[in-house]
Coordinates of C-alpha atoms and ligand atoms in Angstrom, one line a residue:
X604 CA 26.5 21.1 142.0
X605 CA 28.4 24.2 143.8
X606 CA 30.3 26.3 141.1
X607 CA 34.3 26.6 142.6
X608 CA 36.5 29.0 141.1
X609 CA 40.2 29.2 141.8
X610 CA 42.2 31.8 143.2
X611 CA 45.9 32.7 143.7
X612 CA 47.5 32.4 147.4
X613 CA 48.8 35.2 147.2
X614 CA 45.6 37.1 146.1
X615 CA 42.0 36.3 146.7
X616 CA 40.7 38.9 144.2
X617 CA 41.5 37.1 141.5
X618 CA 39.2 34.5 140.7
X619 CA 39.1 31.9 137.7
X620 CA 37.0 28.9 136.6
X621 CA 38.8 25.3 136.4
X622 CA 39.8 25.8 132.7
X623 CA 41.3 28.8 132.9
X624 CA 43.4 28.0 136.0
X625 CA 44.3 24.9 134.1
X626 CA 45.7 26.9 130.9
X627 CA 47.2 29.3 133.3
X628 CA 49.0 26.5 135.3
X629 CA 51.0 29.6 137.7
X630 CA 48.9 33.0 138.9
X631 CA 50.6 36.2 137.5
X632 CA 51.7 37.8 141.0
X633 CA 53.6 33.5 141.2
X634 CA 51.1 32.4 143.9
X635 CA 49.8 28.8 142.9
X636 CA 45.7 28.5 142.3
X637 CA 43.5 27.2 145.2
X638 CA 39.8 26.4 145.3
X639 CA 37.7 29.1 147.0
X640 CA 36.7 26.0 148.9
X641 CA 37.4 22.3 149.5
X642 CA 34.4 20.3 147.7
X643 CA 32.9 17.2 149.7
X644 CA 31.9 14.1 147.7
X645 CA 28.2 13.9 147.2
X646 CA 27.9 10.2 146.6
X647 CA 28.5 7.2 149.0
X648 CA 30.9 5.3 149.5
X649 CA 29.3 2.0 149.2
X650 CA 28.5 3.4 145.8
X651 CA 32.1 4.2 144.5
X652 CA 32.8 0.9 145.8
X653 CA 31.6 -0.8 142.8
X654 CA 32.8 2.0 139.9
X655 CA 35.9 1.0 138.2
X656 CA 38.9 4.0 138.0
X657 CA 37.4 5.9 135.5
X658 CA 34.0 5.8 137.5
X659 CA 35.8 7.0 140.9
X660 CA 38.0 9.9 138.8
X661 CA 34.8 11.5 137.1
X662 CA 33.1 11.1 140.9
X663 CA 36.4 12.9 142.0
X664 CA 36.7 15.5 139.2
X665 CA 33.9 16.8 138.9
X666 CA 33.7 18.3 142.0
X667 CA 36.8 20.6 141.4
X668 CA 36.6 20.4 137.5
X669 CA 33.0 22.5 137.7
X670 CA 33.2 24.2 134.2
X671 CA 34.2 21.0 132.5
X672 CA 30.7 19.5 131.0
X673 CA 30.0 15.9 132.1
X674 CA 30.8 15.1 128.2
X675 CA 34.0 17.0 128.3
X676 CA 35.5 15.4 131.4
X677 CA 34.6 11.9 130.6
X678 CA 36.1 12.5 127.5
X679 CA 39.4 13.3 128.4
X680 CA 38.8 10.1 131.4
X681 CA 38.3 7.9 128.8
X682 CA 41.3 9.2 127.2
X683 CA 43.8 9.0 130.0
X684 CA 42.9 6.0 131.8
X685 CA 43.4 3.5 128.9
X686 CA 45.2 0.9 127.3
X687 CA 48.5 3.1 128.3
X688 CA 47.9 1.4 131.7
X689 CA 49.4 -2.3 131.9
X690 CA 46.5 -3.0 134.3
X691 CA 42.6 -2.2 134.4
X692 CA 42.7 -1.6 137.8
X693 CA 45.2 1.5 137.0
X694 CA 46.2 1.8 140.5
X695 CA 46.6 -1.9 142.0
X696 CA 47.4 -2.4 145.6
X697 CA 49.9 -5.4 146.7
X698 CA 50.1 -6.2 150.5
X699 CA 53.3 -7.2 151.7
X700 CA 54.4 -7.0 155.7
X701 CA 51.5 -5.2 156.9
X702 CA 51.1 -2.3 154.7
X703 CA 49.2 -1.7 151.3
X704 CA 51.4 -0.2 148.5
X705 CA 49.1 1.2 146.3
X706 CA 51.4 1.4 142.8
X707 CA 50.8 4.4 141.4
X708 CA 53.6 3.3 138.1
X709 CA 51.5 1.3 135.4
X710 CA 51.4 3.9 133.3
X711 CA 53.3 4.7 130.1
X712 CA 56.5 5.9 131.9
X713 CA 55.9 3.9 134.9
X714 CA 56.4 6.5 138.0
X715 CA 53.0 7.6 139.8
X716 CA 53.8 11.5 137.8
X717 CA 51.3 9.3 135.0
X718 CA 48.5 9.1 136.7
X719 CA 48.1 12.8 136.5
X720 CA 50.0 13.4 133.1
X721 CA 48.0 10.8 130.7
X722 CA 44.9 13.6 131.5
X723 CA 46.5 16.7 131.6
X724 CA 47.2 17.3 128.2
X725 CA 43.2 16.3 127.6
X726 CA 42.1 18.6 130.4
X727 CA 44.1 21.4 128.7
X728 CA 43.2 20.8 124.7
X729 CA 39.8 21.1 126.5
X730 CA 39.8 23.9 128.4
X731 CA 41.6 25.6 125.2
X732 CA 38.7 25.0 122.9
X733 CA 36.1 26.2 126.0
X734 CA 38.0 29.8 126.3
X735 CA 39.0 29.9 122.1
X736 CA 42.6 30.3 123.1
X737 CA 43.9 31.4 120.2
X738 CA 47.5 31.0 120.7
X739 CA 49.7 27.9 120.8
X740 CA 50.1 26.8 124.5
X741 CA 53.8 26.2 125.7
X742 CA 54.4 23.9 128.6
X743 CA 57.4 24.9 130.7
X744 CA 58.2 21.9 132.7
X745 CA 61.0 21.6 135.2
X746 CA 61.7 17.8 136.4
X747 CA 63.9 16.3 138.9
X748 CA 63.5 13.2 136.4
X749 CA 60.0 11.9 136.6
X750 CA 57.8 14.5 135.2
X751 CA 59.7 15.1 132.5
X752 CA 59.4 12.0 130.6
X753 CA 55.5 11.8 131.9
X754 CA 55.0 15.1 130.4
X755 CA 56.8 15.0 127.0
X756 CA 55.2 11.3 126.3
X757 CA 51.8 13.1 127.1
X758 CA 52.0 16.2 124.9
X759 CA 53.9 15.0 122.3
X760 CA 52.5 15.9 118.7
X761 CA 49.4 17.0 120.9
X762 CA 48.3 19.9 118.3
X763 CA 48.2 23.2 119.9
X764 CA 51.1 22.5 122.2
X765 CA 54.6 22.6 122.4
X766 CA 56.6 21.0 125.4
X767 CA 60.2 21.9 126.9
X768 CA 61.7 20.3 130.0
X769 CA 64.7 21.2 131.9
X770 CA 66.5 18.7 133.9
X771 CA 69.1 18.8 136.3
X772 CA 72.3 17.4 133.7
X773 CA 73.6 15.3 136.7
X774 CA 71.0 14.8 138.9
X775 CA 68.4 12.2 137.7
X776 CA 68.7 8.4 137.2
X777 CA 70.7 7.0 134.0
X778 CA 66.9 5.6 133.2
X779 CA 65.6 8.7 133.6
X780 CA 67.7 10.4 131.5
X781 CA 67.4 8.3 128.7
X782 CA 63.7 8.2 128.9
X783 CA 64.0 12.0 128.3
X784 CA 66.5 11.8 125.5
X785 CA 65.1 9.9 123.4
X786 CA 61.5 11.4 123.2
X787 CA 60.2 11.8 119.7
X788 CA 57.3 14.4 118.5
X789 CA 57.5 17.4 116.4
X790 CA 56.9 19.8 119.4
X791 CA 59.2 18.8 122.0
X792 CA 62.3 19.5 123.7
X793 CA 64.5 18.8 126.3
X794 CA 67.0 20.2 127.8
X795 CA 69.7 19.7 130.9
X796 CA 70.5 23.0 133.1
X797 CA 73.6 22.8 135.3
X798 CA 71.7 23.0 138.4
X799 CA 69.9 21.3 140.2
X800 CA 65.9 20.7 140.5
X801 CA 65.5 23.7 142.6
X802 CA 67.2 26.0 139.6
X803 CA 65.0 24.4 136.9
X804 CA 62.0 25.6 139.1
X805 CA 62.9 28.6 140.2
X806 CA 64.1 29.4 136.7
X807 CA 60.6 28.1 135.0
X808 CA 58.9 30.1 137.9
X809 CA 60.8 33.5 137.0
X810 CA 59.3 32.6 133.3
X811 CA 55.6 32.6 134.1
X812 CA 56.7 36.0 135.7
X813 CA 58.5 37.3 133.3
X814 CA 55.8 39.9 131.8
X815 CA 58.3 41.5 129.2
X816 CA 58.9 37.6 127.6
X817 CA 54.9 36.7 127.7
X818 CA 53.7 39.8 126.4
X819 CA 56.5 39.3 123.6
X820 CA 55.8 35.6 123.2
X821 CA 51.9 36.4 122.6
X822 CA 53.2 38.3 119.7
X823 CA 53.9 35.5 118.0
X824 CA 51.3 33.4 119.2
X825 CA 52.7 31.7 122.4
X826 CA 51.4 31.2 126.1
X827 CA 52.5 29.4 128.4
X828 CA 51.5 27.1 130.7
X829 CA 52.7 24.6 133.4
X830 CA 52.6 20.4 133.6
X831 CA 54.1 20.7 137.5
X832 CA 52.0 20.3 140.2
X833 CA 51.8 23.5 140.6
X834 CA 49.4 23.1 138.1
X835 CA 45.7 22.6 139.3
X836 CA 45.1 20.3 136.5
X837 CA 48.1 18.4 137.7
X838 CA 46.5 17.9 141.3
X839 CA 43.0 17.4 141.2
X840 CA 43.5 13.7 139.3
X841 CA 46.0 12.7 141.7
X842 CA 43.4 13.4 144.6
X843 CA 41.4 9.9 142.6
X844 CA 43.7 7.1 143.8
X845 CA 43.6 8.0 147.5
X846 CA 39.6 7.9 147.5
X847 CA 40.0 4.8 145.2
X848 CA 42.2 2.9 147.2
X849 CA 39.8 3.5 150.3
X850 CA 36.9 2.1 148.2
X851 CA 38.9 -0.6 147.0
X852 CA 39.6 -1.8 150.5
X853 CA 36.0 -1.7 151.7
X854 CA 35.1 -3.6 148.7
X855 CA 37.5 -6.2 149.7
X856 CA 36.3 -6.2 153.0
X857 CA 39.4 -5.3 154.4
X858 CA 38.4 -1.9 156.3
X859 CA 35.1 -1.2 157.3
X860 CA 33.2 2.6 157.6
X861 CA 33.8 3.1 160.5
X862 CA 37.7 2.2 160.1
X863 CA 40.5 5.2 159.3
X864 CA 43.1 4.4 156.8
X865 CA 46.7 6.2 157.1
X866 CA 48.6 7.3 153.8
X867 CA 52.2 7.4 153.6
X868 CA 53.7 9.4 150.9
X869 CA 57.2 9.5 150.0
X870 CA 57.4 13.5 149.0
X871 CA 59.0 16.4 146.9
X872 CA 57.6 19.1 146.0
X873 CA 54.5 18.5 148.1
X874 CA 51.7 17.4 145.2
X875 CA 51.2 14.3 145.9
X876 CA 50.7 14.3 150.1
X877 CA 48.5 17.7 149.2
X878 CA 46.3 15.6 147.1
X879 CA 45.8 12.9 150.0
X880 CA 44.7 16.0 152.2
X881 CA 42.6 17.2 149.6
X882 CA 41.0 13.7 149.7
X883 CA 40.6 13.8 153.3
X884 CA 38.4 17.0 153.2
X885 CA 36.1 15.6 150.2
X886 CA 35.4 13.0 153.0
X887 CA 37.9 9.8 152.8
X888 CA 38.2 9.1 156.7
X889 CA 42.1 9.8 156.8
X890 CA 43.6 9.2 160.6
X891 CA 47.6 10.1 159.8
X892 CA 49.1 11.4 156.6
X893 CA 52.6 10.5 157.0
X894 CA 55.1 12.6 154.9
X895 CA 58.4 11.3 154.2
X896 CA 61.2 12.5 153.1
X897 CA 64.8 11.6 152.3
X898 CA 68.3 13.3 153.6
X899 CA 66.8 16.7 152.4
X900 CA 64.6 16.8 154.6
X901 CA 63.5 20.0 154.5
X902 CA 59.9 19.3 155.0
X903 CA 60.4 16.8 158.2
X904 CA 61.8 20.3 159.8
X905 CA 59.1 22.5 159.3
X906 CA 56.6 19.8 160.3
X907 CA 58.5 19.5 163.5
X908 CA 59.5 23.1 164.0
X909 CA 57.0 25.3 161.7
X910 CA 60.1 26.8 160.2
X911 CA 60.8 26.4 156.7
X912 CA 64.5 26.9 155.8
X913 CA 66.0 26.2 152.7
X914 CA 69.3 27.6 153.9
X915 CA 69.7 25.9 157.2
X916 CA 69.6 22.3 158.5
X917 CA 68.0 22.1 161.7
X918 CA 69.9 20.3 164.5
X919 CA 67.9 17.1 165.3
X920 CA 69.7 17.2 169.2
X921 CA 68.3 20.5 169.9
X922 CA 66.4 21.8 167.6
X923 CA 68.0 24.9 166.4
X924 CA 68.4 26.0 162.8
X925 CA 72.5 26.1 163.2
X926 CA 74.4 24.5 160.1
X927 CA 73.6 24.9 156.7
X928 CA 71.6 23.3 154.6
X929 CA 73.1 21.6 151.6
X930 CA 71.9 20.3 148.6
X931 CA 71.8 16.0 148.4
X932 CA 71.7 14.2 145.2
X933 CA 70.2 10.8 146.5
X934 CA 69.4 7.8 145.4
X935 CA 65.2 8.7 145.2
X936 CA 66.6 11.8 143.1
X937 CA 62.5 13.0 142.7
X938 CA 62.3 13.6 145.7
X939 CA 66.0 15.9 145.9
X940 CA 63.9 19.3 146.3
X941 CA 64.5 21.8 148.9
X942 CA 61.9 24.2 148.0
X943 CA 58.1 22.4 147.5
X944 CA 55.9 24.4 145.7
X945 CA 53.1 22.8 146.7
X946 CA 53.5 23.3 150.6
X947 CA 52.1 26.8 150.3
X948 CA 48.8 25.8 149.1
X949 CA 49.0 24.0 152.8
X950 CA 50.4 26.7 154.3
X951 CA 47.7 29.4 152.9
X952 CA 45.1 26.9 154.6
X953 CA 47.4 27.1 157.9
X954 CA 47.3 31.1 157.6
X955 CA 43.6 30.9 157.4
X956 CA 43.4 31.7 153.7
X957 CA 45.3 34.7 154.2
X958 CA 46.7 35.6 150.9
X959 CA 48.8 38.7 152.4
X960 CA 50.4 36.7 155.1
X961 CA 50.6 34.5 152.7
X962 CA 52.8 36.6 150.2
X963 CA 55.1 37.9 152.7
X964 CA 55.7 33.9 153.8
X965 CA 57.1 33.9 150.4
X966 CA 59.0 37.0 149.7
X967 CA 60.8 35.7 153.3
X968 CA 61.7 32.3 151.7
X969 CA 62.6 34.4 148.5
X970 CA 64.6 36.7 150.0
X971 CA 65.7 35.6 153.4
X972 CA 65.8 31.8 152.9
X973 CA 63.4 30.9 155.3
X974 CA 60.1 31.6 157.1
X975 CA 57.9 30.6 160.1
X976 CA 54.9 30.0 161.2
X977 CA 53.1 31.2 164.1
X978 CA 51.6 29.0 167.0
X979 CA 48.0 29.6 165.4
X980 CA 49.6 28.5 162.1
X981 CA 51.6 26.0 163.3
X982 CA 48.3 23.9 165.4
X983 CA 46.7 23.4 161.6
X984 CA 49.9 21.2 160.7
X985 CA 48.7 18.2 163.0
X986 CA 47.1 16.1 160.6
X987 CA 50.3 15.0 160.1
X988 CA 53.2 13.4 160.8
X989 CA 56.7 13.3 158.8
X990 CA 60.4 11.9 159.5
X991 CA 62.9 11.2 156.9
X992 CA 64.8 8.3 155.9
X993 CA 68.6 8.5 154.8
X994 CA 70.7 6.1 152.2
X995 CA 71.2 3.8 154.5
X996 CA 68.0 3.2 156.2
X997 CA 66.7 3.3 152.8
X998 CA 68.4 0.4 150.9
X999 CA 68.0 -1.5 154.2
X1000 CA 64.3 -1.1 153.9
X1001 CA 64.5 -2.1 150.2
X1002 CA 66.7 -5.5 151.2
X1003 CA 64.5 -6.4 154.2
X1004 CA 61.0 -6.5 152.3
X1005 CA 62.7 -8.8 149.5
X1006 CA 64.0 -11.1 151.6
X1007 CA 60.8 -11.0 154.1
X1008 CA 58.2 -10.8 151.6
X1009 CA 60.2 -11.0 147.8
X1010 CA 58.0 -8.1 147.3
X1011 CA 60.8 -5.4 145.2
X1012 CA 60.0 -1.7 145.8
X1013 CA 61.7 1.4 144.3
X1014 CA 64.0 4.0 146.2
X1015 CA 61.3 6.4 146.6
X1016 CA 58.9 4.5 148.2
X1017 CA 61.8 2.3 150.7
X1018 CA 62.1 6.0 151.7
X1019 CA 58.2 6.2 152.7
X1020 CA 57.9 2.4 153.7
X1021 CA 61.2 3.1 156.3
X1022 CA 59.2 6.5 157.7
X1023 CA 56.1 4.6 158.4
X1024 CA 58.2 1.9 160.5
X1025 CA 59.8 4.5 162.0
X1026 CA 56.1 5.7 163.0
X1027 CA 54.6 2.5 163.7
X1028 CA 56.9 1.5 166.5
X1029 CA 57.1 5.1 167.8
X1030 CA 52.9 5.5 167.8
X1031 CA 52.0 1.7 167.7
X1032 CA 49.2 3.0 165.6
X1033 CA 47.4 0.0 163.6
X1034 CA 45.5 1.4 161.1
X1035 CA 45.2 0.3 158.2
X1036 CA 47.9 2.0 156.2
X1037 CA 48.7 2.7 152.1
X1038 CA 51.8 3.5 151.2
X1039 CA 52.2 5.6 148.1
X1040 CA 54.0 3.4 145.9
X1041 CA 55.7 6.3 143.4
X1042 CA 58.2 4.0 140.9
X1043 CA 58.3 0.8 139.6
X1044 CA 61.7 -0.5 141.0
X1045 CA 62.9 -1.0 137.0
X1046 CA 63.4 2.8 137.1
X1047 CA 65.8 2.6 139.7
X1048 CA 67.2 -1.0 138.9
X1049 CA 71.0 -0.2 139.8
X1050 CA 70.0 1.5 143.2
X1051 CA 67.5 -1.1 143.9
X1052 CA 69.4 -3.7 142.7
X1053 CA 72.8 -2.6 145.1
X1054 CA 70.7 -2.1 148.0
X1055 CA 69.6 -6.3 147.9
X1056 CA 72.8 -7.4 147.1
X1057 CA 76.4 -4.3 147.5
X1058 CA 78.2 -6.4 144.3
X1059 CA 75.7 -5.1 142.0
X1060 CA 77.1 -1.3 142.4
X1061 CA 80.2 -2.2 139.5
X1062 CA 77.4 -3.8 137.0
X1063 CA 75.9 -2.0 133.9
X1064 CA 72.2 -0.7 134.6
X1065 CA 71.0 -3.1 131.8
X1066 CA 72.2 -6.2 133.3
X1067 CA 70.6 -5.5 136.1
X1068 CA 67.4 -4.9 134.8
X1069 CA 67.7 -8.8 133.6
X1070 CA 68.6 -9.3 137.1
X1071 CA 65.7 -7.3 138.5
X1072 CA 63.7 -9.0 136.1
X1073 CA 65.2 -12.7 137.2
X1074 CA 64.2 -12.1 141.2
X1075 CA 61.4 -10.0 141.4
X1076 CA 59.2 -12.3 138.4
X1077 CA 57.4 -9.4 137.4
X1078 CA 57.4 -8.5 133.8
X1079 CA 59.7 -6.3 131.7
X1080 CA 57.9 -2.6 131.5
X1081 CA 57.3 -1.5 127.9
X1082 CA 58.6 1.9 129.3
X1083 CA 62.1 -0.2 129.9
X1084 CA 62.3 -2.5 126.0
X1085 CA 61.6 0.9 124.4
X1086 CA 64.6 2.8 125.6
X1087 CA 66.7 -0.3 125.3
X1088 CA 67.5 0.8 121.8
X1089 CA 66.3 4.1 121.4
X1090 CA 68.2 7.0 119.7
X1091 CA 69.0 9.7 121.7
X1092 CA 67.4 12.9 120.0
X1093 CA 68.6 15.7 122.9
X1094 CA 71.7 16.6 123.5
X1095 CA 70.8 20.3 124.6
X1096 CA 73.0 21.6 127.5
X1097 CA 72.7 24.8 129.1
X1098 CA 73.9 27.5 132.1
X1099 CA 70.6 28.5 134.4
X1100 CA 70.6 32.3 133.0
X1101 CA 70.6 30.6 129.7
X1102 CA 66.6 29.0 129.6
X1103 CA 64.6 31.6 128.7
X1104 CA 66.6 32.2 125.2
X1105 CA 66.6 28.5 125.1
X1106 CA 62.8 28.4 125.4
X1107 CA 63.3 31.2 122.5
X1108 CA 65.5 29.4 120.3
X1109 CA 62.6 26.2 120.7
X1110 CA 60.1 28.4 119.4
X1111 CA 62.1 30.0 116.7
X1112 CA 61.6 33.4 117.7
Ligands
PLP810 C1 57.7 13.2 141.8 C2 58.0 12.0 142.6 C3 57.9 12.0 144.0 C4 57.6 13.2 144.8 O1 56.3 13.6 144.6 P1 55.8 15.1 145.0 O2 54.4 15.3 144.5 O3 56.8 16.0 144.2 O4 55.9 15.3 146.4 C5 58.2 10.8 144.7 N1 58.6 9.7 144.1 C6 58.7 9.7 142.7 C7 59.1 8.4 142.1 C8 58.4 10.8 142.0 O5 58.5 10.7 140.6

């Protein structure tokens, strides 16, 4: 099997195994790590067919993972992908009008950010031992509410690690929040910034650069690392589901080889779509990967224009960048981001692997707000398509499929599910599609709850996860009875400028 190593966008020089790109989560010079090359999956299709999850994610792995030893990586497989799950199948699909949704939320905090989470803290413990890391490894996690939780519940009391997560103080669901508050474990915290998601990023980010802090955390024993998608480790098990789901339906006979199956992601930061492209180019015969966002949609103008703006909305009449851009807290709040990390590991591809064009992309978006692509650039983005849904068309979507199907989806995915209308009676494509389904609707029960019937806005968020319960005759998540009566155990609020003597004051130095 072909050795890969991983490099920074923003420099090729630098080159690093799996395990060490793992630990290191962010390059030094803040470019995100990238495979020299894509890998291509070296077994068939026919054969996948019949492995279970684990079987398809060591298939998967392996062929991006390359220093891990077979022993190692099934290990921390084994790990991840267990009882945790409320199904064997990990990553179900339910077909409801004409679309799969492949739910990505049976894991321990039941939104899709598990399915990556449950292994990271293996993959790291593991690549720590491999490279005799001496020091304690501290994740720095910012979360626009999902992450968070799936990180903390899978490094807490994980010996060798310590955990912080900032959250936007007003900008995640009241489940989310108390998810987060009420973690328990010797070596984490939480904490709520007043900002939004893009401060908590861009203040972790300045951390990972911030030589004068690392060099005087080793001191005393620290590194850090990341648990966002920025982190290899992060992205490489979320490329699994999209080549299992595509197995899954040739088993069931419901594509064939020769068909092409579409994925529809609803999308944030970018991690999630970039795995179903990374799948693509192992070999899953992708037609359209349809990115979706909501009413920051940020992402729907660049795919349109090649422009990427933070700062400016374009004008959807003509085109122009003209008013500004602002901020929208939402009711899919993980997917409020106006600055996805994980769109420059696309873009790098687009600039042809160019690491210098690549770093003066991002000193523009830095420094200027935006940046562009050229034509050249621009011709790579075609694989895709994109459009965005907005509040409206969103709880529509979400009281539509109830009363067609009585099929209850989340906020996050309505938001894809209305985008891949949207592109099915523009394209009148029929291929098969997947829908990334991201949350289980009991994390969102008030929004999901208000969109199928407006009364339900005034009622308390517990009520209506009875309610929830009542119509959609699914079964009470574990992730829901346990914060039912949980303790909150943060109550840490702080101003942006303020995390890095946070982080300090967390590891008592
Ligand atoms: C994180 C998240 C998203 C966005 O995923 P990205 O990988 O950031 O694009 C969408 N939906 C839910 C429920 C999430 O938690």
């Amino acid at each position: 099997m072909k050795n890969i190593m991983y490099h920074s966008t923003r420099n090729n020089e630098v080159r690093l195994s799996a395990s060490k790109a793992v630990l290191k989560g962010l390059a030094d010079d803040g470019g995100l790590f990238v495979p020299d090359e894509l890998p291509k999956l070296d077994i068939s299709f026919e054969k996948l067919s019949d492995m279970d999850y684990k079987g398809v994610a060591y298939e998967v792995m392996k062929l991006f993972l390359t220093d891990y030893t077979e022993d190692e990586l099934k290990y921390c497989i084994e790990h991840a992908y267990d009882a945790k799950f409320d199904t064997e199948e990990i990553a179900p699909l339910t077909y409801a009008d004409g679309v799969y949704y492949l739910e990505l939320f049976h894991g321990a905090t039941i939104a899709f950010k598990d399915m990556a989470l449950s292994i990271l803290p293996y993959l790291m413990t593991t690549a720590a031992k491999k490279n005799d890391l001496k020091e304690e490894i501290v994740i720095l996690t910012a979360t626009s509410g999902d992450t968070g939780k799936a990180a903390l519940a899978g490094f807490a009391d994980v010996p060798g690690t310590r955990i912080a997560v900032f959250y936007p103080k007003n900008g995640v669901s009241p489940v989310q929040e108390k998810q987060m508050v009420t973690q328990k474990g010797k070596n984490v915290k939480v904490i709520g910034i007043k900002g939004n998601f893009d401060d908590a990023q861009t203040g972790v980010k300045k951390m990972f650069n911030d030589s004068a802090l690392k060099d005087e955390l080793k001191e005393k024993g620290f590194v850090f690392s990341s648990a966002n998608s920025i982190n290899i480790g992060r992205l490489v098990p979320q490329v699994v589901y999209y080549v299992y789901s595509y197995t899954r339906l040739l088993k069931n006979g419901k594509l064939s080889e020769k068909d092409k199956i579409n994925f529809t992601v609803p999308t944030g930061n970018f991690g999630n779509i970039l795995a179903a492209y990374y799948a693509k180019q192992l070999g899953v015969p992708v037609g359209r990967l349809i990115c979706a966002s909501n009413s920051n949609r940020v992402l729907t103008d660049f795919f349109m224009t090649g422009r990427y703006d933070r700062t400016k909305e374009m004008d959807l009449a003509s085109g122009n960048f003209e008013s500004e851009r602002k901020f929208m807290l939402t009711e899919s709040p993980s997917m409020d981001i106006l600055i996805s990390s994980n769109l420059e590991r696309l873009v790098y591809l687009a600039l042809g692997s160019d690491d210098k064009k690549d770093a003066a992309l991002m000193k523009d978006l830095n420094e200027k707000g935006f940046y562009e692509l050229d034509d050249n650039a621009k011709s790579f983005l075609k694989d895709f398509e994109y459009g965005f849904a907005d509040e409206e068309k969103t709880s529509a979507k979400i009281k539509a499929l109830y009363e067609d199907t009585g099929y209850v989806i989340d906020t996050h995915t309505a938001v894809a599910s209305a985008v891949y209308d949207d592109y099915k009676k523009r394209s009148g494509d029929e291929t098969v599609t997947v829908i990334a389904s991201t949350a289980s609707p009991y994390k969102f029960a008030k929004s999901v709850m208000s969109a199928i019937d407006a009364a339900n806005k005034d009622r308390e968020d517990f009520a209506l996860i009875d309610d929830l319960k009542e119509i959609s005759g699914t079964e009470l998540p574990q992730a829901i009875k346990d914060i039912k009566e949980a303790d909150v155990l943060h109550d840490t609020v702080c101003e942006i400028s303020e995390m890095p003597s946070e982080v300090k004051a967390f590891l008592g130095v």
